[in-house]
Short mmCIF file of C-alpha atoms and ligand atoms in Angstrom, two decimals:
data_model
loop_
_atom_site.label_atom_id
_atom_site.label_comp_id
_atom_site.label_asym_id
_atom_site.label_seq_id
_atom_site.Cartn_x
_atom_site.Cartn_y
_atom_site.Cartn_z
CA MET A 1 -22.82 -10.60 -12.10
CA GLY A 2 -19.67 -8.97 -12.29
CA GLY A 3 -17.59 -11.83 -13.63
CA ARG A 4 -14.16 -11.48 -11.97
CA PHE A 5 -15.21 -9.75 -9.87
CA ALA A 6 -15.02 -11.78 -6.50
CA LEU A 7 -15.52 -9.36 -3.50
CA THR A 8 -13.23 -11.52 -1.52
CA LEU A 9 -12.38 -7.97 0.63
CA ARG A 10 -9.27 -7.43 3.52
CA PRO A 11 -8.66 -4.54 5.86
CA VAL A 12 -6.11 -2.82 4.24
CA SER A 13 -3.30 -3.53 5.16
CA PRO A 14 -0.02 -0.92 4.52
CA ASP A 15 1.19 -3.01 1.61
CA ASP A 16 -1.75 -1.39 0.55
CA VAL A 17 -1.93 2.00 0.88
CA GLU A 18 0.02 2.82 -2.42
CA PRO A 19 -1.88 0.31 -4.24
CA LEU A 20 -5.14 2.51 -3.26
CA ARG A 21 -3.90 5.79 -3.61
CA ALA A 22 -3.34 5.04 -7.03
CA PHE A 23 -6.87 3.11 -7.90
CA LEU A 24 -9.33 6.55 -5.78
CA VAL A 25 -6.96 9.04 -8.13
CA GLU A 26 -8.35 7.41 -10.68
CA ALA A 27 -11.66 6.87 -9.34
CA ASP A 28 -11.47 10.37 -8.44
CA LEU A 29 -12.04 10.62 -4.35
CA THR A 30 -10.18 11.76 -1.28
CA LEU A 31 -7.25 10.41 -0.04
CA ALA A 32 -7.31 12.50 2.80
CA GLY A 33 -6.52 10.38 6.23
CA LEU A 34 -5.71 7.07 4.12
CA ASP A 35 -3.39 5.43 6.94
CA ALA A 36 -4.61 6.73 9.58
CA PRO A 37 -5.93 4.34 12.19
CA THR A 38 -10.20 6.15 12.34
CA VAL A 39 -10.31 5.32 9.61
CA ARG A 40 -11.36 1.68 8.55
CA LEU A 41 -10.59 0.99 4.97
CA TRP A 42 -11.31 -3.24 2.56
CA ILE A 43 -9.89 -3.48 -0.85
CA ASP A 44 -10.50 -6.34 -3.43
CA ARG A 45 -7.55 -6.75 -5.69
CA ASP A 46 -7.64 -9.77 -8.81
CA HIS A 47 -5.66 -13.20 -8.90
CA GLU A 48 -3.14 -10.07 -10.15
CA GLY A 49 -3.16 -8.37 -7.71
CA ARG A 50 -4.79 -5.47 -9.16
CA VAL A 51 -6.93 -3.56 -7.00
CA ILE A 52 -10.43 -3.70 -8.45
CA GLY A 53 -12.44 -2.56 -5.33
CA SER A 54 -12.37 -0.79 -2.43
CA THR A 55 -14.80 0.50 0.21
CA GLY A 56 -14.47 2.10 4.07
CA TYR A 57 -15.18 4.58 6.35
CA GLU A 58 -14.43 7.04 9.39
CA ALA A 59 -16.59 7.56 12.50
CA SER A 60 -16.83 10.31 14.40
CA GLY A 61 -15.64 9.94 18.06
CA ASN A 62 -19.02 8.26 19.62
CA GLY A 63 -19.31 6.01 17.53
CA GLU A 64 -22.91 7.10 16.89
CA HIS A 65 -22.26 8.56 13.18
CA VAL A 66 -19.82 7.19 9.77
CA LEU A 67 -19.17 9.11 6.94
CA ILE A 68 -18.62 6.19 4.36
CA ARG A 69 -15.82 6.91 1.73
CA SER A 70 -13.36 5.25 -0.42
CA VAL A 71 -16.47 2.89 -2.04
CA ALA A 72 -14.97 2.49 -5.57
CA VAL A 73 -15.33 -0.59 -8.13
CA ALA A 74 -12.82 -0.87 -11.67
CA PRO A 75 -13.91 0.93 -14.05
CA HIS A 76 -14.86 -2.43 -16.12
CA ASP A 77 -16.46 -4.23 -14.05
CA ARG A 78 -19.30 -1.03 -13.23
CA GLY A 79 -22.58 -1.35 -13.08
CA SER A 80 -22.45 -5.23 -12.06
CA GLY A 81 -23.90 -4.89 -8.00
CA ALA A 82 -20.93 -4.81 -7.32
CA GLY A 83 -20.67 -0.95 -5.43
CA THR A 84 -23.54 -2.09 -4.41
CA ARG A 85 -21.93 -5.26 -2.36
CA LEU A 86 -19.19 -2.36 -1.61
CA ALA A 87 -21.47 0.22 0.06
CA ARG A 88 -23.50 -2.18 1.65
CA PHE A 89 -20.24 -4.46 3.25
CA ALA A 90 -19.26 -0.84 4.44
CA ILE A 91 -22.67 -0.42 6.19
CA ASP A 92 -22.69 -3.42 7.89
CA GLN A 93 -19.43 -3.39 9.01
CA ALA A 94 -20.40 -0.25 10.48
CA ILE A 95 -24.14 -0.73 12.18
CA ALA A 96 -21.86 -4.00 13.41
CA ALA A 97 -19.88 -1.35 15.34
CA GLY A 98 -22.71 -0.13 16.98
CA ALA A 99 -22.76 3.19 14.38
CA ARG A 100 -26.21 4.35 14.28
CA ARG A 101 -26.98 6.87 10.24
CA ALA A 102 -24.16 6.82 7.95
CA TRP A 103 -22.97 10.61 5.89
CA LEU A 104 -21.54 10.27 3.08
CA PHE A 105 -20.19 13.62 0.48
CA SER A 106 -20.77 12.27 -3.52
CA ARG A 107 -21.17 14.88 -6.05
CA ARG A 108 -21.73 12.35 -9.10
CA SER A 109 -23.07 9.43 -7.83
CA GLY A 110 -26.71 10.36 -6.10
CA PRO A 111 -28.88 8.15 -8.07
CA PHE A 112 -26.65 5.44 -6.96
CA TRP A 113 -26.50 6.37 -3.36
CA GLN A 114 -30.23 7.08 -2.49
CA THR A 115 -31.07 2.95 -4.53
CA LEU A 116 -29.37 2.08 -1.13
CA GLY A 117 -31.60 4.24 0.90
CA PHE A 118 -29.89 7.00 1.17
CA ALA A 119 -31.61 10.97 1.07
CA PRO A 120 -30.20 14.32 0.66
CA ALA A 121 -28.39 15.07 3.64
CA GLU A 122 -27.33 19.08 5.37
CA ARG A 123 -24.15 19.51 4.78
CA ASP A 124 -23.61 21.02 7.81
CA ALA A 125 -25.25 18.76 9.48
CA LEU A 126 -22.78 16.01 8.00
CA ALA A 127 -19.80 18.43 8.55
CA ALA A 128 -21.51 18.83 12.33
CA ALA A 129 -22.08 15.51 13.51
CA LEU A 130 -18.40 14.37 11.88
CA ALA A 131 -16.16 17.55 12.08
CA ASP A 132 -13.54 15.28 13.64
CA THR A 133 -13.14 13.06 10.37
CA HIS A 134 -10.02 13.86 8.01
CA GLN A 135 -12.55 14.27 4.34
CA VAL A 136 -14.52 16.89 6.49
CA ARG A 137 -11.17 18.46 7.79
CA LEU A 138 -9.47 18.46 4.55
CA PHE A 139 -12.51 19.83 2.70
CA ARG A 140 -13.07 22.94 5.61
CA GLU A 141 -10.06 23.93 4.91
CA THR A 142 -9.94 23.73 0.86
CA GLY A 143 -12.74 25.84 0.94
CA GLN A 144 -14.42 22.01 -0.84
CA LEU A 145 -16.34 22.48 1.79
CA ALA A 146 -19.32 24.50 0.16
CA ALA A 147 -19.58 21.67 -2.61
CA GLU A 148 -19.99 19.39 -2.12
CA VAL A 149 -23.39 17.50 -1.46
CA GLY A 150 -24.16 15.50 1.19
CA TRP A 151 -25.94 12.15 1.60
CA SER A 152 -27.35 10.35 5.25
CA ARG A 153 -29.39 8.28 6.10
CA ALA A 154 -30.39 5.83 9.68
CA LEU A 155 -28.89 2.34 10.29
CA ALA A 156 -31.17 1.82 13.35
CA GLU A 157 -34.27 -0.34 12.64
C1 LIG B 1 -20.59 4.48 -7.86
C2 LIG B 1 -20.13 3.17 -8.38
C3 LIG B 1 -19.50 2.62 -6.84
C4 LIG B 1 -21.28 2.17 -7.90
O1 LIG B 1 -20.52 1.16 -8.69
P1 LIG B 1 -20.90 0.06 -10.06
O2 LIG B 1 -20.53 -1.36 -9.47
O3 LIG B 1 -20.99 0.64 -11.45
O4 LIG B 1 -22.74 0.01 -8.80
P2 LIG B 1 -24.06 -1.06 -8.96
O5 LIG B 1 -24.17 -2.31 -10.44
O6 LIG B 1 -23.85 -1.54 -7.65
O7 LIG B 1 -25.32 0.08 -9.10
C5 LIG B 1 -26.03 -0.17 -8.28
C6 LIG B 1 -27.36 0.45 -8.67
O8 LIG B 1 -26.93 2.88 -9.06
C7 LIG B 1 -25.94 3.17 -10.42
N1 LIG B 1 -25.27 3.97 -10.65
C8 LIG B 1 -24.22 3.43 -10.50
N2 LIG B 1 -23.32 3.96 -10.16
C9 LIG B 1 -24.52 5.42 -11.21
C10 LIG B 1 -23.80 6.65 -10.98
N3 LIG B 1 -22.95 7.07 -11.06
N4 LIG B 1 -25.68 7.87 -11.12
C11 LIG B 1 -26.26 7.35 -11.30
N5 LIG B 1 -26.71 5.59 -11.65
C12 LIG B 1 -25.21 4.74 -11.38
C13 LIG B 1 -26.88 1.87 -11.37
O9 LIG B 1 -27.14 1.94 -12.66
C14 LIG B 1 -27.51 0.43 -10.62
O10 LIG B 1 -29.13 0.43 -10.53
P3 LIG B 1 -29.96 -0.51 -10.97
O11 LIG B 1 -30.08 -1.39 -10.19
O12 LIG B 1 -31.11 0.02 -11.55
O13 LIG B 1 -28.83 -0.67 -12.73
C15 LIG B 1 -19.19 3.80 -9.01
O14 LIG B 1 -19.72 3.45 -9.77
C16 LIG B 1 -17.93 3.69 -9.12
O15 LIG B 1 -16.67 3.10 -8.19
N6 LIG B 1 -17.53 5.17 -9.11
C17 LIG B 1 -16.73 6.26 -8.83
C18 LIG B 1 -16.50 6.55 -7.94
C19 LIG B 1 -17.49 7.43 -7.07
O16 LIG B 1 -18.25 8.29 -7.75
N7 LIG B 1 -17.85 6.15 -5.31
C20 LIG B 1 -18.84 7.23 -4.18
C21 LIG B 1 -18.28 8.15 -4.28
S1 LIG B 1 -18.03 7.49 -2.32
#
């Protein structure tokens, strides 16, 4: 397992938002809604305070669906299981909160999500189930939705 990657995740606090934003820019991920109360985010920092991992989700209004988002590992720590642990953490939190289906957008990391049980999903079904989330609203407004790739998996047994 990754040497310095401790996976000491804690909920993102107001002081974390700017460093997290810079980390997600580096990872080329969406920044919409980082400080919104409906977006649940967790962060890991190394002993020098640098962000080394993040994970999170945003739920639909009825809590049944979640959009997994902001799953990222610092470049030097990739390839040794950290991403899997971060993704599983968000999934476990969503299950604990009562969600029944997880969805996400990923253009480049589909094979990674397939190892976690995700299968290709209808983009429009995702956008309908999670219409109020920041990512879906942003992608609709910018026209980016048509270029996105959706993934989904059931969370219930
Ligand atoms: C995607 C990401 C989180 C994976 O983190 P990681 O720590 O490298 O992941 P893991 O080491 O747990 O990899 C698990 C498996 O997925 C594979 N995998 C990881 N990233 C992959 C990718 N981009 N494409 C294809 N396969 C990938 C690994 O090879 C590994 O398979 P193996 O067990 O057979 O070797 C990381 O590459 C990242 O931060 N990317 C930038 C942000 C991003 O795209 N996030 C996803 C969208 S929310």
